[in-house]
Amino acid sequence: MIIVAFCDKTSKKLPRVLCRKFKHTAPIWVHNDKIIMYQFIKNKNIKKIVLQMRDLKILQKFGWRFVYIIGSLSHDFINTNAVTCVNFTKAAIGLKKPAIQTPLALYKYLTKY
């Protein structure tokens, strides 16, 4: 299962100006009892963060929203040439929609289906 996480906080200046509601997105992979968040820092700099179920509840209390998707992560998505967190997340879930460029657009698309 894949969880796509959305947050309204970021430390980067450009998303604070360009993005409206959500400023950041990250894919979370749930496999067996492991939960791994892939945090996009910048191009070719991805950090794996191991989480527990209580960590997801804590993130939710701090304003993170989650969308659950049935399936598995695309193979070799870490080596993609993503420039933004949205492009990285789209590569991770295997979504090929060039019109989706902001976290809010991705959130609306995923909650619609």
PDB file of N, CA and C in Angstrom:
ATOM      1  N   MET A   1       0.844  -1.172   0.000  1.00  0.00           N
ATOM      2  CA  MET A   1       0.000   0.000   0.000  1.00  0.00           C
ATOM      3  C   MET A   1       0.891   1.238   0.000  1.00  0.00           C
ATOM      4  N   ILE A   2       0.410   2.262  -0.633  1.00  0.00           N
ATOM      5  CA  ILE A   2       1.116   3.543  -0.681  1.00  0.00           C
ATOM      6  C   ILE A   2       0.254   4.579   0.031  1.00  0.00           C
ATOM      7  N   ILE A   3       0.898   5.383   0.835  1.00  0.00           N
ATOM      8  CA  ILE A   3       0.235   6.534   1.451  1.00  0.00           C
ATOM      9  C   ILE A   3       0.924   7.774   0.898  1.00  0.00           C
ATOM     10  N   VAL A   4       0.140   8.696   0.371  1.00  0.00           N
ATOM     11  CA  VAL A   4       0.703   9.957  -0.100  1.00  0.00           C
ATOM     12  C   VAL A   4       0.381  11.006   0.964  1.00  0.00           C
ATOM     13  N   ALA A   5       1.431  11.591   1.525  1.00  0.00           N
ATOM     14  CA  ALA A   5       1.284  12.552   2.618  1.00  0.00           C
ATOM     15  C   ALA A   5       1.398  13.973   2.078  1.00  0.00           C
ATOM     16  N   PHE A   6       0.565  14.855   2.600  1.00  0.00           N
ATOM     17  CA  PHE A   6       0.558  16.255   2.195  1.00  0.00           C
ATOM     18  C   PHE A   6       0.707  17.126   3.438  1.00  0.00           C
ATOM     19  N   CYS A   7       1.518  18.180   3.330  1.00  0.00           N
ATOM     20  CA  CYS A   7       1.765  19.064   4.468  1.00  0.00           C
ATOM     21  C   CYS A   7       1.620  20.514   4.018  1.00  0.00           C
ATOM     22  N   ASP A   8       1.208  21.367   4.939  1.00  0.00           N
ATOM     23  CA  ASP A   8       1.064  22.784   4.616  1.00  0.00           C
ATOM     24  C   ASP A   8       2.244  23.622   5.114  1.00  0.00           C
ATOM     25  N   LYS A   9       3.315  22.968   5.540  1.00  0.00           N
ATOM     26  CA  LYS A   9       4.498  23.678   6.021  1.00  0.00           C
ATOM     27  C   LYS A   9       5.726  23.248   5.208  1.00  0.00           C
ATOM     28  N   THR A  10       6.649  24.186   5.019  1.00  0.00           N
ATOM     29  CA  THR A  10       7.906  23.887   4.351  1.00  0.00           C
ATOM     30  C   THR A  10       8.943  24.925   4.750  1.00  0.00           C
ATOM     31  N   SER A  11      10.201  24.562   4.585  1.00  0.00           N
ATOM     32  CA  SER A  11      11.274  25.506   4.882  1.00  0.00           C
ATOM     33  C   SER A  11      11.765  26.209   3.615  1.00  0.00           C
ATOM     34  N   LYS A  12      11.310  25.765   2.465  1.00  0.00           N
ATOM     35  CA  LYS A  12      11.762  26.338   1.200  1.00  0.00           C
ATOM     36  C   LYS A  12      10.925  27.564   0.839  1.00  0.00           C
ATOM     37  N   LYS A  13      11.566  28.549   0.218  1.00  0.00           N
ATOM     38  CA  LYS A  13      10.894  29.817  -0.077  1.00  0.00           C
ATOM     39  C   LYS A  13       9.965  29.738  -1.281  1.00  0.00           C
ATOM     40  N   LEU A  14      10.379  29.061  -2.334  1.00  0.00           N
ATOM     41  CA  LEU A  14       9.587  29.018  -3.555  1.00  0.00           C
ATOM     42  C   LEU A  14       8.221  28.344  -3.365  1.00  0.00           C
ATOM     43  N   PRO A  15       8.130  27.195  -2.697  1.00  0.00           N
ATOM     44  CA  PRO A  15       6.792  26.623  -2.476  1.00  0.00           C
ATOM     45  C   PRO A  15       5.901  27.485  -1.590  1.00  0.00           C
ATOM     46  N   ARG A  16       6.487  28.247  -0.687  1.00  0.00           N
ATOM     47  CA  ARG A  16       5.682  29.137   0.148  1.00  0.00           C
ATOM     48  C   ARG A  16       4.978  30.195  -0.679  1.00  0.00           C
ATOM     49  N   VAL A  17       5.609  30.593  -1.791  1.00  0.00           N
ATOM     50  CA  VAL A  17       5.033  31.624  -2.650  1.00  0.00           C
ATOM     51  C   VAL A  17       4.093  31.016  -3.692  1.00  0.00           C
ATOM     52  N   LEU A  18       4.513  29.927  -4.328  1.00  0.00           N
ATOM     53  CA  LEU A  18       3.764  29.373  -5.455  1.00  0.00           C
ATOM     54  C   LEU A  18       2.610  28.465  -5.057  1.00  0.00           C
ATOM     55  N   CYS A  19       2.787  27.676  -4.016  1.00  0.00           N
ATOM     56  CA  CYS A  19       1.765  26.693  -3.642  1.00  0.00           C
ATOM     57  C   CYS A  19       0.784  27.313  -2.660  1.00  0.00           C
ATOM     58  N   ARG A  20      -0.492  26.968  -2.816  1.00  0.00           N
ATOM     59  CA  ARG A  20      -1.509  27.596  -1.984  1.00  0.00           C
ATOM     60  C   ARG A  20      -1.752  26.844  -0.682  1.00  0.00           C
ATOM     61  N   LYS A  21      -2.509  25.776  -0.716  1.00  0.00           N
ATOM     62  CA  LYS A  21      -2.886  25.101   0.525  1.00  0.00           C
ATOM     63  C   LYS A  21      -1.786  24.175   1.033  1.00  0.00           C
ATOM     64  N   PHE A  22      -1.379  23.226   0.214  1.00  0.00           N
ATOM     65  CA  PHE A  22      -0.325  22.302   0.600  1.00  0.00           C
ATOM     66  C   PHE A  22       0.998  22.755   0.001  1.00  0.00           C
ATOM     67  N   LYS A  23       2.053  22.639   0.784  1.00  0.00           N
ATOM     68  CA  LYS A  23       3.369  23.096   0.339  1.00  0.00           C
ATOM     69  C   LYS A  23       4.324  21.947   0.028  1.00  0.00           C
ATOM     70  N   HIS A  24       3.995  20.737   0.517  1.00  0.00           N
ATOM     71  CA  HIS A  24       4.918  19.617   0.356  1.00  0.00           C
ATOM     72  C   HIS A  24       4.139  18.310   0.284  1.00  0.00           C
ATOM     73  N   THR A  25       4.701  17.343  -0.426  1.00  0.00           N
ATOM     74  CA  THR A  25       4.118  16.012  -0.513  1.00  0.00           C
ATOM     75  C   THR A  25       5.229  14.972  -0.458  1.00  0.00           C
ATOM     76  N   ALA A  26       4.891  13.795   0.071  1.00  0.00           N
ATOM     77  CA  ALA A  26       5.880  12.723   0.189  1.00  0.00           C
ATOM     78  C   ALA A  26       5.175  11.370   0.105  1.00  0.00           C
ATOM     79  N   PRO A  27       5.765  10.419  -0.624  1.00  0.00           N
ATOM     80  CA  PRO A  27       5.181   9.078  -0.647  1.00  0.00           C
ATOM     81  C   PRO A  27       5.644   8.265   0.561  1.00  0.00           C
ATOM     82  N   ILE A  28       4.738   7.457   1.088  1.00  0.00           N
ATOM     83  CA  ILE A  28       5.043   6.568   2.197  1.00  0.00           C
ATOM     84  C   ILE A  28       4.697   5.155   1.742  1.00  0.00           C
ATOM     85  N   TRP A  29       5.644   4.246   1.898  1.00  0.00           N
ATOM     86  CA  TRP A  29       5.437   2.861   1.477  1.00  0.00           C
ATOM     87  C   TRP A  29       5.190   1.999   2.690  1.00  0.00           C
ATOM     88  N   VAL A  30       4.083   1.276   2.679  1.00  0.00           N
ATOM     89  CA  VAL A  30       3.737   0.353   3.750  1.00  0.00           C
ATOM     90  C   VAL A  30       3.874  -1.056   3.188  1.00  0.00           C
ATOM     91  N   HIS A  31       4.817  -1.812   3.728  1.00  0.00           N
ATOM     92  CA  HIS A  31       5.059  -3.174   3.261  1.00  0.00           C
ATOM     93  C   HIS A  31       5.321  -4.055   4.474  1.00  0.00           C
ATOM     94  N   ASN A  32       4.486  -5.081   4.641  1.00  0.00           N
ATOM     95  CA  ASN A  32       4.515  -5.939   5.825  1.00  0.00           C
ATOM     96  C   ASN A  32       4.346  -5.072   7.066  1.00  0.00           C
ATOM     97  N   ASP A  33       5.318  -5.000   7.939  1.00  0.00           N
ATOM     98  CA  ASP A  33       5.216  -4.159   9.133  1.00  0.00           C
ATOM     99  C   ASP A  33       6.100  -2.926   9.042  1.00  0.00           C
ATOM    100  N   LYS A  34       6.679  -2.670   7.873  1.00  0.00           N
ATOM    101  CA  LYS A  34       7.571  -1.525   7.709  1.00  0.00           C
ATOM    102  C   LYS A  34       6.827  -0.358   7.069  1.00  0.00           C
ATOM    103  N   ILE A  35       7.082   0.821   7.577  1.00  0.00           N
ATOM    104  CA  ILE A  35       6.537   2.049   7.007  1.00  0.00           C
ATOM    105  C   ILE A  35       7.726   2.961   6.720  1.00  0.00           C
ATOM    106  N   ILE A  36       7.927   3.297   5.440  1.00  0.00           N
ATOM    107  CA  ILE A  36       9.073   4.114   5.049  1.00  0.00           C
ATOM    108  C   ILE A  36       8.580   5.337   4.290  1.00  0.00           C
ATOM    109  N   MET A  37       8.952   6.516   4.782  1.00  0.00           N
ATOM    110  CA  MET A  37       8.641   7.770   4.094  1.00  0.00           C
ATOM    111  C   MET A  37       9.860   8.175   3.276  1.00  0.00           C
ATOM    112  N   TYR A  38       9.619   8.528   2.024  1.00  0.00           N
ATOM    113  CA  TYR A  38      10.685   9.011   1.143  1.00  0.00           C
ATOM    114  C   TYR A  38      10.565  10.528   1.068  1.00  0.00           C
ATOM    115  N   GLN A  39      11.453  11.212   1.760  1.00  0.00           N
ATOM    116  CA  GLN A  39      11.424  12.662   1.859  1.00  0.00           C
ATOM    117  C   GLN A  39      12.279  13.267   0.752  1.00  0.00           C
ATOM    118  N   PHE A  40      11.659  14.064  -0.135  1.00  0.00           N
ATOM    119  CA  PHE A  40      12.372  14.722  -1.225  1.00  0.00           C
ATOM    120  C   PHE A  40      13.033  15.988  -0.682  1.00  0.00           C
ATOM    121  N   ILE A  41      14.351  16.049  -0.760  1.00  0.00           N
ATOM    122  CA  ILE A  41      15.092  17.227  -0.311  1.00  0.00           C
ATOM    123  C   ILE A  41      15.393  18.125  -1.514  1.00  0.00           C
ATOM    124  N   LYS A  42      16.069  17.566  -2.496  1.00  0.00           N
ATOM    125  CA  LYS A  42      16.322  18.225  -3.776  1.00  0.00           C
ATOM    126  C   LYS A  42      16.666  17.147  -4.786  1.00  0.00           C
ATOM    127  N   ASN A  43      16.951  17.527  -6.004  1.00  0.00           N
ATOM    128  CA  ASN A  43      17.212  16.566  -7.072  1.00  0.00           C
ATOM    129  C   ASN A  43      18.311  15.589  -6.663  1.00  0.00           C
ATOM    130  N   LYS A  44      18.006  14.294  -6.762  1.00  0.00           N
ATOM    131  CA  LYS A  44      18.924  13.201  -6.421  1.00  0.00           C
ATOM    132  C   LYS A  44      19.273  13.143  -4.930  1.00  0.00           C
ATOM    133  N   ASN A  45      18.530  13.827  -4.089  1.00  0.00           N
ATOM    134  CA  ASN A  45      18.757  13.795  -2.647  1.00  0.00           C
ATOM    135  C   ASN A  45      17.443  13.399  -1.964  1.00  0.00           C
ATOM    136  N   ILE A  46      17.272  12.106  -1.759  1.00  0.00           N
ATOM    137  CA  ILE A  46      16.069  11.559  -1.155  1.00  0.00           C
ATOM    138  C   ILE A  46      16.456  10.917   0.171  1.00  0.00           C
ATOM    139  N   LYS A  47      15.699  11.236   1.208  1.00  0.00           N
ATOM    140  CA  LYS A  47      15.989  10.669   2.523  1.00  0.00           C
ATOM    141  C   LYS A  47      14.893   9.679   2.897  1.00  0.00           C
ATOM    142  N   LYS A  48      15.296   8.479   3.294  1.00  0.00           N
ATOM    143  CA  LYS A  48      14.364   7.468   3.772  1.00  0.00           C
ATOM    144  C   LYS A  48      14.184   7.643   5.273  1.00  0.00           C
ATOM    145  N   ILE A  49      12.939   7.729   5.705  1.00  0.00           N
ATOM    146  CA  ILE A  49      12.632   7.871   7.122  1.00  0.00           C
ATOM    147  C   ILE A  49      11.733   6.708   7.521  1.00  0.00           C
ATOM    148  N   VAL A  50      12.185   5.897   8.474  1.00  0.00           N
ATOM    149  CA  VAL A  50      11.408   4.769   8.961  1.00  0.00           C
ATOM    150  C   VAL A  50      10.428   5.275  10.016  1.00  0.00           C
ATOM    151  N   LEU A  51       9.157   4.946   9.838  1.00  0.00           N
ATOM    152  CA  LEU A  51       8.102   5.420  10.729  1.00  0.00           C
ATOM    153  C   LEU A  51       7.404   4.258  11.407  1.00  0.00           C
ATOM    154  N   GLN A  52       6.677   4.576  12.463  1.00  0.00           N
ATOM    155  CA  GLN A  52       5.778   3.655  13.139  1.00  0.00           C
ATOM    156  C   GLN A  52       4.356   4.183  12.944  1.00  0.00           C
ATOM    157  N   MET A  53       3.366   3.382  13.297  1.00  0.00           N
ATOM    158  CA  MET A  53       1.972   3.830  13.165  1.00  0.00           C
ATOM    159  C   MET A  53       1.687   5.048  14.037  1.00  0.00           C
ATOM    160  N   ARG A  54       2.296   5.109  15.199  1.00  0.00           N
ATOM    161  CA  ARG A  54       2.054   6.270  16.064  1.00  0.00           C
ATOM    162  C   ARG A  54       2.654   7.531  15.474  1.00  0.00           C
ATOM    163  N   ASP A  55       3.731   7.397  14.665  1.00  0.00           N
ATOM    164  CA  ASP A  55       4.321   8.568  14.002  1.00  0.00           C
ATOM    165  C   ASP A  55       3.356   9.168  12.989  1.00  0.00           C
ATOM    166  N   LEU A  56       2.596   8.317  12.299  1.00  0.00           N
ATOM    167  CA  LEU A  56       1.592   8.824  11.365  1.00  0.00           C
ATOM    168  C   LEU A  56       0.498   9.587  12.101  1.00  0.00           C
ATOM    169  N   LYS A  57       0.125   9.104  13.278  1.00  0.00           N
ATOM    170  CA  LYS A  57      -0.885   9.808  14.079  1.00  0.00           C
ATOM    171  C   LYS A  57      -0.357  11.155  14.567  1.00  0.00           C
ATOM    172  N   ILE A  58       0.912  11.202  14.919  1.00  0.00           N
ATOM    173  CA  ILE A  58       1.523  12.461  15.347  1.00  0.00           C
ATOM    174  C   ILE A  58       1.581  13.446  14.189  1.00  0.00           C
ATOM    175  N   LEU A  59       1.975  12.956  13.009  1.00  0.00           N
ATOM    176  CA  LEU A  59       2.004  13.825  11.829  1.00  0.00           C
ATOM    177  C   LEU A  59       0.607  14.351  11.507  1.00  0.00           C
ATOM    178  N   GLN A  60      -0.394  13.511  11.669  1.00  0.00           N
ATOM    179  CA  GLN A  60      -1.762  13.939  11.402  1.00  0.00           C
ATOM    180  C   GLN A  60      -2.206  15.027  12.379  1.00  0.00           C
ATOM    181  N   LYS A  61      -1.767  14.945  13.622  1.00  0.00           N
ATOM    182  CA  LYS A  61      -2.097  15.983  14.598  1.00  0.00           C
ATOM    183  C   LYS A  61      -1.454  17.320  14.244  1.00  0.00           C
ATOM    184  N   PHE A  62      -0.303  17.275  13.547  1.00  0.00           N
ATOM    185  CA  PHE A  62       0.384  18.494  13.152  1.00  0.00           C
ATOM    186  C   PHE A  62      -0.031  18.998  11.776  1.00  0.00           C
ATOM    187  N   GLY A  63      -1.137  18.489  11.236  1.00  0.00           N
ATOM    188  CA  GLY A  63      -1.687  19.050  10.010  1.00  0.00           C
ATOM    189  C   GLY A  63      -1.414  18.275   8.736  1.00  0.00           C
ATOM    190  N   TRP A  64      -0.728  17.159   8.813  1.00  0.00           N
ATOM    191  CA  TRP A  64      -0.488  16.360   7.610  1.00  0.00           C
ATOM    192  C   TRP A  64      -1.785  15.654   7.230  1.00  0.00           C
ATOM    193  N   ARG A  65      -2.023  15.538   5.922  1.00  0.00           N
ATOM    194  CA  ARG A  65      -3.162  14.788   5.403  1.00  0.00           C
ATOM    195  C   ARG A  65      -2.638  13.605   4.606  1.00  0.00           C
ATOM    196  N   PHE A  66      -3.386  12.512   4.630  1.00  0.00           N
ATOM    197  CA  PHE A  66      -2.945  11.287   3.969  1.00  0.00           C
ATOM    198  C   PHE A  66      -3.996  10.798   2.988  1.00  0.00           C
ATOM    199  N   VAL A  67      -3.509  10.318   1.839  1.00  0.00           N
ATOM    200  CA  VAL A  67      -4.360   9.671   0.844  1.00  0.00           C
ATOM    201  C   VAL A  67      -3.804   8.266   0.660  1.00  0.00           C
ATOM    202  N   TYR A  68      -4.670   7.264   0.801  1.00  0.00           N
ATOM    203  CA  TYR A  68      -4.258   5.870   0.728  1.00  0.00           C
ATOM    204  C   TYR A  68      -4.512   5.326  -0.674  1.00  0.00           C
ATOM    205  N   ILE A  69      -3.495   4.649  -1.235  1.00  0.00           N
ATOM    206  CA  ILE A  69      -3.577   4.091  -2.579  1.00  0.00           C
ATOM    207  C   ILE A  69      -3.205   2.610  -2.494  1.00  0.00           C
ATOM    208  N   ILE A  70      -4.013   1.781  -3.129  1.00  0.00           N
ATOM    209  CA  ILE A  70      -3.706   0.357  -3.197  1.00  0.00           C
ATOM    210  C   ILE A  70      -2.699   0.142  -4.321  1.00  0.00           C
ATOM    211  N   GLY A  71      -1.642  -0.588  -4.048  1.00  0.00           N
ATOM    212  CA  GLY A  71      -0.623  -0.872  -5.051  1.00  0.00           C
ATOM    213  C   GLY A  71       0.756  -0.817  -4.433  1.00  0.00           C
ATOM    214  N   SER A  72       1.758  -0.824  -5.283  1.00  0.00           N
ATOM    215  CA  SER A  72       3.132  -0.755  -4.801  1.00  0.00           C
ATOM    216  C   SER A  72       3.859   0.371  -5.525  1.00  0.00           C
ATOM    217  N   LEU A  73       4.991   0.745  -4.979  1.00  0.00           N
ATOM    218  CA  LEU A  73       5.774   1.825  -5.574  1.00  0.00           C
ATOM    219  C   LEU A  73       6.365   1.380  -6.906  1.00  0.00           C
ATOM    220  N   SER A  74       6.539   2.331  -7.802  1.00  0.00           N
ATOM    221  CA  SER A  74       7.174   2.043  -9.084  1.00  0.00           C
ATOM    222  C   SER A  74       8.630   1.665  -8.849  1.00  0.00           C
ATOM    223  N   HIS A  75       9.132   0.788  -9.681  1.00  0.00           N
ATOM    224  CA  HIS A  75      10.533   0.394  -9.536  1.00  0.00           C
ATOM    225  C   HIS A  75      11.434   1.526 -10.027  1.00  0.00           C
ATOM    226  N   ASP A  76      12.542   1.706  -9.371  1.00  0.00           N
ATOM    227  CA  ASP A  76      13.560   2.688  -9.744  1.00  0.00           C
ATOM    228  C   ASP A  76      13.038   4.133  -9.731  1.00  0.00           C
ATOM    229  N   PHE A  77      12.107   4.448  -8.822  1.00  0.00           N
ATOM    230  CA  PHE A  77      11.603   5.822  -8.761  1.00  0.00           C
ATOM    231  C   PHE A  77      12.582   6.752  -8.057  1.00  0.00           C
ATOM    232  N   ILE A  78      13.495   6.211  -7.265  1.00  0.00           N
ATOM    233  CA  ILE A  78      14.463   7.054  -6.555  1.00  0.00           C
ATOM    234  C   ILE A  78      15.455   7.673  -7.530  1.00  0.00           C
ATOM    235  N   ASN A  79      15.759   6.993  -8.620  1.00  0.00           N
ATOM    236  CA  ASN A  79      16.716   7.506  -9.595  1.00  0.00           C
ATOM    237  C   ASN A  79      16.085   8.418 -10.643  1.00  0.00           C
ATOM    238  N   THR A  80      14.867   8.850 -10.431  1.00  0.00           N
ATOM    239  CA  THR A  80      14.221   9.745 -11.379  1.00  0.00           C
ATOM    240  C   THR A  80      14.843  11.142 -11.300  1.00  0.00           C
ATOM    241  N   ASN A  81      14.707  11.899 -12.348  1.00  0.00           N
ATOM    242  CA  ASN A  81      15.237  13.268 -12.383  1.00  0.00           C
ATOM    243  C   ASN A  81      14.173  14.270 -11.952  1.00  0.00           C
ATOM    244  N   ALA A  82      13.512  14.008 -10.864  1.00  0.00           N
ATOM    245  CA  ALA A  82      12.466  14.896 -10.366  1.00  0.00           C
ATOM    246  C   ALA A  82      13.073  16.192  -9.848  1.00  0.00           C
ATOM    247  N   VAL A  83      12.384  17.283 -10.151  1.00  0.00           N
ATOM    248  CA  VAL A  83      12.841  18.601  -9.717  1.00  0.00           C
ATOM    249  C   VAL A  83      12.070  19.060  -8.484  1.00  0.00           C
ATOM    250  N   THR A  84      10.840  18.583  -8.337  1.00  0.00           N
ATOM    251  CA  THR A  84      10.008  18.978  -7.203  1.00  0.00           C
ATOM    252  C   THR A  84       9.512  17.749  -6.466  1.00  0.00           C
ATOM    253  N   CYS A  85       8.966  17.978  -5.289  1.00  0.00           N
ATOM    254  CA  CYS A  85       8.415  16.865  -4.511  1.00  0.00           C
ATOM    255  C   CYS A  85       7.195  16.266  -5.202  1.00  0.00           C
ATOM    256  N   VAL A  86       6.454  17.068  -5.940  1.00  0.00           N
ATOM    257  CA  VAL A  86       5.289  16.559  -6.656  1.00  0.00           C
ATOM    258  C   VAL A  86       5.723  15.630  -7.783  1.00  0.00           C
ATOM    259  N   ASN A  87       6.735  16.024  -8.548  1.00  0.00           N
ATOM    260  CA  ASN A  87       7.242  15.157  -9.612  1.00  0.00           C
ATOM    261  C   ASN A  87       7.798  13.853  -9.040  1.00  0.00           C
ATOM    262  N   PHE A  88       8.459  13.936  -7.901  1.00  0.00           N
ATOM    263  CA  PHE A  88       8.994  12.733  -7.264  1.00  0.00           C
ATOM    264  C   PHE A  88       7.862  11.812  -6.809  1.00  0.00           C
ATOM    265  N   THR A  89       6.831  12.361  -6.206  1.00  0.00           N
ATOM    266  CA  THR A  89       5.707  11.561  -5.737  1.00  0.00           C
ATOM    267  C   THR A  89       4.951  10.948  -6.909  1.00  0.00           C
ATOM    268  N   LYS A  90       4.770  11.710  -7.978  1.00  0.00           N
ATOM    269  CA  LYS A  90       4.114  11.162  -9.164  1.00  0.00           C
ATOM    270  C   LYS A  90       4.919  10.003  -9.742  1.00  0.00           C
ATOM    271  N   ALA A  91       6.238  10.104  -9.750  1.00  0.00           N
ATOM    272  CA  ALA A  91       7.079   9.007 -10.234  1.00  0.00           C
ATOM    273  C   ALA A  91       6.973   7.798  -9.314  1.00  0.00           C
ATOM    274  N   ALA A  92       6.843   8.035  -8.023  1.00  0.00           N
ATOM    275  CA  ALA A  92       6.758   6.934  -7.064  1.00  0.00           C
ATOM    276  C   ALA A  92       5.457   6.151  -7.213  1.00  0.00           C
ATOM    277  N   ILE A  93       4.354   6.844  -7.459  1.00  0.00           N
ATOM    278  CA  ILE A  93       3.074   6.144  -7.572  1.00  0.00           C
ATOM    279  C   ILE A  93       2.758   5.767  -9.013  1.00  0.00           C
ATOM    280  N   GLY A  94       3.593   6.184  -9.956  1.00  0.00           N
ATOM    281  CA  GLY A  94       3.400   5.817 -11.357  1.00  0.00           C
ATOM    282  C   GLY A  94       2.371   6.656 -12.076  1.00  0.00           C
ATOM    283  N   LEU A  95       2.190   7.891 -11.671  1.00  0.00           N
ATOM    284  CA  LEU A  95       1.218   8.792 -12.280  1.00  0.00           C
ATOM    285  C   LEU A  95       1.887   9.609 -13.373  1.00  0.00           C
ATOM    286  N   LYS A  96       1.306   9.611 -14.561  1.00  0.00           N
ATOM    287  CA  LYS A  96       1.876  10.344 -15.688  1.00  0.00           C
ATOM    288  C   LYS A  96       0.907  11.418 -16.159  1.00  0.00           C
ATOM    289  N   LYS A  97       0.694  12.409 -15.345  1.00  0.00           N
ATOM    290  CA  LYS A  97      -0.165  13.538 -15.677  1.00  0.00           C
ATOM    291  C   LYS A  97       0.678  14.806 -15.640  1.00  0.00           C
ATOM    292  N   PRO A  98       1.097  15.334 -16.798  1.00  0.00           N
ATOM    293  CA  PRO A  98       1.979  16.514 -16.798  1.00  0.00           C
ATOM    294  C   PRO A  98       1.309  17.784 -16.288  1.00  0.00           C
ATOM    295  N   ALA A  99      -0.010  17.833 -16.275  1.00  0.00           N
ATOM    296  CA  ALA A  99      -0.691  19.044 -15.820  1.00  0.00           C
ATOM    297  C   ALA A  99      -0.639  19.204 -14.301  1.00  0.00           C
ATOM    298  N   ILE A 100      -0.378  18.134 -13.579  1.00  0.00           N
ATOM    299  CA  ILE A 100      -0.330  18.198 -12.112  1.00  0.00           C
ATOM    300  C   ILE A 100       1.070  18.641 -11.702  1.00  0.00           C
ATOM    301  N   GLN A 101       1.172  19.855 -11.155  1.00  0.00           N
ATOM    302  CA  GLN A 101       2.469  20.415 -10.785  1.00  0.00           C
ATOM    303  C   GLN A 101       2.529  20.939  -9.358  1.00  0.00           C
ATOM    304  N   THR A 102       1.406  20.991  -8.658  1.00  0.00           N
ATOM    305  CA  THR A 102       1.401  21.483  -7.277  1.00  0.00           C
ATOM    306  C   THR A 102       0.857  20.391  -6.356  1.00  0.00           C
ATOM    307  N   PRO A 103       1.194  20.446  -5.076  1.00  0.00           N
ATOM    308  CA  PRO A 103       0.653  19.452  -4.143  1.00  0.00           C
ATOM    309  C   PRO A 103      -0.876  19.484  -4.058  1.00  0.00           C
ATOM    310  N   LEU A 104      -1.484  20.658  -4.163  1.00  0.00           N
ATOM    311  CA  LEU A 104      -2.938  20.752  -4.106  1.00  0.00           C
ATOM    312  C   LEU A 104      -3.581  20.070  -5.313  1.00  0.00           C
ATOM    313  N   ALA A 105      -3.010  20.241  -6.503  1.00  0.00           N
ATOM    314  CA  ALA A 105      -3.541  19.583  -7.695  1.00  0.00           C
ATOM    315  C   ALA A 105      -3.422  18.065  -7.574  1.00  0.00           C
ATOM    316  N   LEU A 106      -2.313  17.589  -7.024  1.00  0.00           N
ATOM    317  CA  LEU A 106      -2.145  16.156  -6.812  1.00  0.00           C
ATOM    318  C   LEU A 106      -3.143  15.644  -5.783  1.00  0.00           C
ATOM    319  N   TYR A 107      -3.361  16.380  -4.721  1.00  0.00           N
ATOM    320  CA  TYR A 107      -4.327  15.998  -3.681  1.00  0.00           C
ATOM    321  C   TYR A 107      -5.726  15.899  -4.268  1.00  0.00           C
ATOM    322  N   LYS A 108      -6.127  16.911  -5.049  1.00  0.00           N
ATOM    323  CA  LYS A 108      -7.457  16.889  -5.652  1.00  0.00           C
ATOM    324  C   LYS A 108      -7.606  15.727  -6.613  1.00  0.00           C
ATOM    325  N   TYR A 109      -6.583  15.417  -7.401  1.00  0.00           N
ATOM    326  CA  TYR A 109      -6.652  14.310  -8.341  1.00  0.00           C
ATOM    327  C   TYR A 109      -6.771  12.978  -7.608  1.00  0.00           C
ATOM    328  N   LEU A 110      -5.986  12.787  -6.558  1.00  0.00           N
ATOM    329  CA  LEU A 110      -6.006  11.513  -5.835  1.00  0.00           C
ATOM    330  C   LEU A 110      -7.278  11.312  -5.034  1.00  0.00           C
ATOM    331  N   THR A 111      -7.855  12.375  -4.474  1.00  0.00           N
ATOM    332  CA  THR A 111      -9.081  12.224  -3.706  1.00  0.00           C
ATOM    333  C   THR A 111     -10.286  12.084  -4.624  1.00  0.00           C
ATOM    334  N   LYS A 112     -10.140  12.502  -5.858  1.00  0.00           N
ATOM    335  CA  LYS A 112     -11.240  12.382  -6.820  1.00  0.00           C
ATOM    336  C   LYS A 112     -11.433  10.926  -7.235  1.00  0.00           C
ATOM    337  N   TYR A 113     -10.350  10.149  -7.303  1.00  0.00           N
ATOM    338  CA  TYR A 113     -10.435   8.752  -7.769  1.00  0.00           C
ATOM    339  C   TYR A 113     -10.234   7.804  -6.636  1.00  0.00           C
TER     340      TYR A 113
END
